[in-house]
Amino acid sequence: MSIKTSILSSIGQKLLLATSGLIMFLLFLIPHMGGNVLFLFGPELFNSYAHHLHKLVPIVIGIEVLMLVSISVHMIMGIRVVLANKKAAAKRLSQKSSAKRSLAARLMPVSGVMIFIFIVKHLLDFTLGGDKAEIDMHGETGYDVYGMVLAKFQDPVHMAFYVLFMVAVGLHLSHALQSALQTYGIFVPREGSKIKKVSAVIATLMAATFAIIPIVAFTR
């Protein structure tokens, strides 16, 4: 079997989908959450984090390129898997499903599209279109990233948009974690599975952590 045939096979597509998702989870989502949480501790700590992150430009650019590739692969494979699943489901309409799909599983395509829209808006808000004032960072020129974030989330519509889209992140992540483990052969779906519960807990905590930041910014 050729490499192309292996990649385009059902298993190959699911492996690429799971791996690209795992890369984004480990190299972007978790570190991003850890950095964003510093917003809750005030401007000095958050601006210091942003300032030191800016010094790591080569590393950051490398990670951003990897994220761009991962997002592209994830979207393409996600679309192919969804279409393949619909085609397979149409062939077995007469058969009763042996397992009920969760709400998160049924909404994976919707939450995936919502997350893509969120990423684009997030980049426009804070990376490409962010208005950051210059400030002194212990003798070095830095930027008031804290003030920029605070100003953005003073708008109730803007704040509500981010909170709503964090719900989509939670739903997507809840199913994605267990689905990836299933693809790697670590997890077999069954009722009352601890992995399902742990996936749901991790997804809920991460989504809530991201969502609390715009809420706190709005109330300050």
CSV table of C-alpha atoms in Angstrom, one decimal:
chain,number,residue,atom,x,y,z
A,1,MET,CA,0.0,0.0,0.0
A,2,SER,CA,1.4,3.4,-1.0
A,3,ILE,CA,1.8,6.3,1.4
A,4,LYS,CA,-1.0,8.3,-0.4
A,5,THR,CA,-3.3,5.3,-0.2
A,6,SER,CA,-2.6,4.8,3.5
A,7,ILE,CA,-3.2,8.5,4.3
A,8,LEU,CA,-6.5,8.6,2.3
A,9,SER,CA,-7.7,5.4,3.9
A,10,SER,CA,-10.4,5.7,6.7
A,11,ILE,CA,-7.8,4.8,9.4
A,12,GLY,CA,-5.2,7.2,7.9
A,13,GLN,CA,-7.6,10.1,7.8
A,14,LYS,CA,-8.7,9.5,11.4
A,15,LEU,CA,-5.1,9.3,12.5
A,16,LEU,CA,-4.2,12.6,10.8
A,17,LEU,CA,-7.4,14.1,12.4
A,18,ALA,CA,-6.4,12.9,15.9
A,19,THR,CA,-2.7,13.8,15.6
A,20,SER,CA,-3.3,17.3,14.3
A,21,GLY,CA,-5.9,17.9,17.0
A,22,LEU,CA,-3.5,16.6,19.7
A,23,ILE,CA,-0.7,18.9,18.4
A,24,MET,CA,-3.0,21.9,18.8
A,25,PHE,CA,-4.2,20.8,22.2
A,26,LEU,CA,-0.7,20.2,23.6
A,27,LEU,CA,1.3,23.0,21.9
A,28,PHE,CA,-1.3,25.7,21.7
A,29,LEU,CA,-4.4,25.3,23.8
A,30,ILE,CA,-2.7,24.3,27.1
A,31,PRO,CA,0.1,26.9,26.9
A,32,HIS,CA,-2.3,29.6,25.7
A,33,MET,CA,-4.7,28.9,28.6
A,34,GLY,CA,-1.8,29.0,31.1
A,35,GLY,CA,-0.6,32.4,29.7
A,36,ASN,CA,-4.1,33.9,29.5
A,37,VAL,CA,-4.9,33.0,33.1
A,38,LEU,CA,-2.2,35.5,34.2
A,39,PHE,CA,-4.7,38.2,33.1
A,40,LEU,CA,-6.6,37.5,36.3
A,41,PHE,CA,-3.6,38.5,38.4
A,42,GLY,CA,-3.3,42.1,37.1
A,43,PRO,CA,-1.5,44.1,34.4
A,44,GLU,CA,2.1,43.8,35.7
A,45,LEU,CA,2.2,40.0,35.5
A,46,PHE,CA,0.2,39.7,32.3
A,47,ASN,CA,2.2,42.4,30.5
A,48,SER,CA,5.5,40.8,31.7
A,49,TYR,CA,4.4,37.5,30.3
A,50,ALA,CA,3.5,39.1,26.9
A,51,HIS,CA,6.8,41.0,26.9
A,52,HIS,CA,8.9,37.8,27.5
A,53,LEU,CA,6.8,35.9,25.0
A,54,HIS,CA,7.6,38.6,22.4
A,55,LYS,CA,11.3,37.9,23.0
A,56,LEU,CA,10.8,34.3,21.8
A,57,VAL,CA,9.7,35.4,18.3
A,58,PRO,CA,11.6,32.6,16.4
A,59,ILE,CA,10.1,29.9,18.6
A,60,VAL,CA,6.7,31.5,18.5
A,61,ILE,CA,6.8,31.8,14.7
A,62,GLY,CA,7.8,28.1,14.4
A,63,ILE,CA,4.9,27.1,16.6
A,64,GLU,CA,2.5,29.3,14.6
A,65,VAL,CA,3.6,27.7,11.4
A,66,LEU,CA,3.1,24.2,12.9
A,67,MET,CA,-0.4,25.4,14.2
A,68,LEU,CA,-1.3,26.6,10.7
A,69,VAL,CA,-0.4,23.3,9.2
A,70,SER,CA,-2.2,21.4,11.9
A,71,ILE,CA,-5.4,23.5,11.6
A,72,SER,CA,-5.3,23.0,7.8
A,73,VAL,CA,-4.9,19.2,8.1
A,74,HIS,CA,-7.5,19.0,10.9
A,75,MET,CA,-10.1,20.9,8.8
A,76,ILE,CA,-9.5,18.9,5.7
A,77,MET,CA,-9.5,15.5,7.5
A,78,GLY,CA,-12.5,16.6,9.6
A,79,ILE,CA,-14.5,17.4,6.5
A,80,ARG,CA,-13.5,14.1,4.8
A,81,VAL,CA,-14.4,12.0,7.9
A,82,VAL,CA,-17.7,13.7,8.4
A,83,LEU,CA,-18.7,13.1,4.7
A,84,ALA,CA,-17.5,9.5,5.0
A,85,ASN,CA,-19.5,9.0,8.2
A,86,LYS,CA,-22.7,10.4,6.5
A,87,LYS,CA,-22.2,8.2,3.5
A,88,ALA,CA,-21.7,5.1,5.8
A,89,ALA,CA,-24.8,6.1,7.9
A,90,ALA,CA,-26.9,6.4,4.8
A,91,LYS,CA,-26.1,2.8,3.9
A,92,ARG,CA,-27.2,1.4,7.2
A,93,LEU,CA,-30.4,3.4,7.8
A,94,SER,CA,-32.2,0.1,8.4
A,95,GLN,CA,-29.9,-0.9,11.2
A,96,LYS,CA,-30.5,0.5,14.7
A,97,SER,CA,-27.4,2.2,16.2
A,98,SER,CA,-25.9,0.2,19.0
A,99,ALA,CA,-24.7,3.3,20.8
A,100,LYS,CA,-26.3,6.7,21.3
A,101,ARG,CA,-24.1,9.5,20.2
A,102,SER,CA,-23.6,12.3,22.7
A,103,LEU,CA,-24.6,15.9,22.0
A,104,ALA,CA,-20.9,16.9,21.7
A,105,ALA,CA,-20.3,14.1,19.1
A,106,ARG,CA,-23.4,15.2,17.0
A,107,LEU,CA,-22.3,18.8,17.1
A,108,MET,CA,-18.6,18.2,16.2
A,109,PRO,CA,-19.0,19.8,12.6
A,110,VAL,CA,-20.8,22.8,14.0
A,111,SER,CA,-18.5,23.4,16.9
A,112,GLY,CA,-15.5,22.9,14.5
A,113,VAL,CA,-16.8,25.6,12.2
A,114,MET,CA,-17.5,27.9,15.2
A,115,ILE,CA,-13.9,27.4,16.5
A,116,PHE,CA,-12.5,28.3,13.1
A,117,ILE,CA,-14.6,31.5,13.0
A,118,PHE,CA,-13.4,32.2,16.6
A,119,ILE,CA,-9.7,31.8,15.6
A,120,VAL,CA,-10.0,34.2,12.7
A,121,LYS,CA,-11.8,36.8,14.9
A,122,HIS,CA,-9.3,36.3,17.7
A,123,LEU,CA,-6.4,37.0,15.3
A,124,LEU,CA,-8.1,40.1,14.0
A,125,ASP,CA,-8.8,41.4,17.5
A,126,PHE,CA,-5.5,40.7,19.3
A,127,THR,CA,-2.8,39.8,16.8
A,128,LEU,CA,-3.4,41.7,13.6
A,129,GLY,CA,-5.7,44.5,14.7
A,130,GLY,CA,-4.8,44.9,18.4
A,131,ASP,CA,-4.1,48.5,19.4
A,132,LYS,CA,-1.3,48.2,22.1
A,133,ALA,CA,0.1,51.3,23.8
A,134,GLU,CA,3.8,51.4,24.6
A,135,ILE,CA,4.8,51.1,28.2
A,136,ASP,CA,8.0,50.9,30.2
A,137,MET,CA,9.0,47.3,31.2
A,138,HIS,CA,11.8,47.9,33.7
A,139,GLY,CA,13.9,49.9,31.3
A,140,GLU,CA,12.7,48.2,28.2
A,141,THR,CA,9.9,49.2,25.8
A,142,GLY,CA,6.9,46.9,26.1
A,143,TYR,CA,3.2,47.0,25.2
A,144,ASP,CA,0.1,47.3,27.4
A,145,VAL,CA,-1.4,44.0,26.3
A,146,TYR,CA,-3.5,43.9,29.5
A,147,GLY,CA,-5.1,47.3,28.6
A,148,MET,CA,-5.9,46.2,25.1
A,149,VAL,CA,-7.6,43.0,26.3
A,150,LEU,CA,-9.5,44.9,29.0
A,151,ALA,CA,-10.7,47.5,26.5
A,152,LYS,CA,-11.9,44.8,24.1
A,153,PHE,CA,-14.0,43.0,26.7
A,154,GLN,CA,-15.6,46.2,28.1
A,155,ASP,CA,-18.0,45.8,25.1
A,156,PRO,CA,-20.8,43.4,26.3
A,157,VAL,CA,-21.4,42.0,22.8
A,158,HIS,CA,-17.7,41.3,22.4
A,159,MET,CA,-17.6,39.6,25.8
A,160,ALA,CA,-20.7,37.5,25.1
A,161,PHE,CA,-19.3,36.4,21.7
A,162,TYR,CA,-16.1,35.0,23.3
A,163,VAL,CA,-18.0,33.3,26.1
A,164,LEU,CA,-20.4,31.7,23.6
A,165,PHE,CA,-17.6,30.4,21.5
A,166,MET,CA,-15.9,28.9,24.5
A,167,VAL,CA,-18.9,26.7,24.9
A,168,ALA,CA,-18.2,25.4,21.4
A,169,VAL,CA,-14.6,24.8,22.4
A,170,GLY,CA,-15.7,22.8,25.4
A,171,LEU,CA,-18.1,20.7,23.4
A,172,HIS,CA,-15.6,20.0,20.7
A,173,LEU,CA,-12.8,19.2,23.1
A,174,SER,CA,-15.1,16.9,25.2
A,175,HIS,CA,-15.6,14.5,22.3
A,176,ALA,CA,-12.2,15.1,20.6
A,177,LEU,CA,-10.1,13.9,23.5
A,178,GLN,CA,-11.9,10.6,23.8
A,179,SER,CA,-12.2,10.2,20.0
A,180,ALA,CA,-8.4,10.7,19.6
A,181,LEU,CA,-7.7,8.0,22.3
A,182,GLN,CA,-10.1,5.7,20.5
A,183,THR,CA,-8.3,6.3,17.2
A,184,TYR,CA,-5.0,5.4,18.9
A,185,GLY,CA,-6.5,2.2,20.3
A,186,ILE,CA,-6.3,3.3,23.9
A,187,PHE,CA,-10.0,3.8,24.5
A,188,VAL,CA,-13.0,1.6,23.7
A,189,PRO,CA,-16.4,3.4,24.0
A,190,ARG,CA,-18.7,2.1,26.6
A,191,GLU,CA,-21.3,3.3,29.1
A,192,GLY,CA,-19.9,4.8,32.3
A,193,SER,CA,-16.3,5.0,30.9
A,194,LYS,CA,-13.9,6.9,33.1
A,195,ILE,CA,-12.1,8.3,30.0
A,196,LYS,CA,-15.4,9.8,28.8
A,197,LYS,CA,-15.9,11.5,32.2
A,198,VAL,CA,-12.3,12.7,32.4
A,199,SER,CA,-12.5,14.1,28.9
A,200,ALA,CA,-15.7,15.9,29.8
A,201,VAL,CA,-14.1,17.3,33.0
A,202,ILE,CA,-11.0,18.5,31.2
A,203,ALA,CA,-13.0,20.1,28.4
A,204,THR,CA,-15.3,21.9,30.8
A,205,LEU,CA,-12.5,23.2,33.0
A,206,MET,CA,-10.5,24.5,30.0
A,207,ALA,CA,-13.5,26.1,28.4
A,208,ALA,CA,-14.5,27.7,31.8
A,209,THR,CA,-11.0,29.0,32.3
A,210,PHE,CA,-10.9,30.7,28.9
A,211,ALA,CA,-14.5,32.0,29.4
A,212,ILE,CA,-13.8,33.5,32.8
A,213,ILE,CA,-11.2,35.9,31.4
A,214,PRO,CA,-13.6,38.1,29.2
A,215,ILE,CA,-16.2,38.0,32.1
A,216,VAL,CA,-13.6,39.3,34.6
A,217,ALA,CA,-12.4,41.9,32.1
A,218,PHE,CA,-15.9,43.1,31.6
A,219,THR,CA,-16.6,43.6,35.3
A,220,ARG,CA,-13.3,45.5,35.9
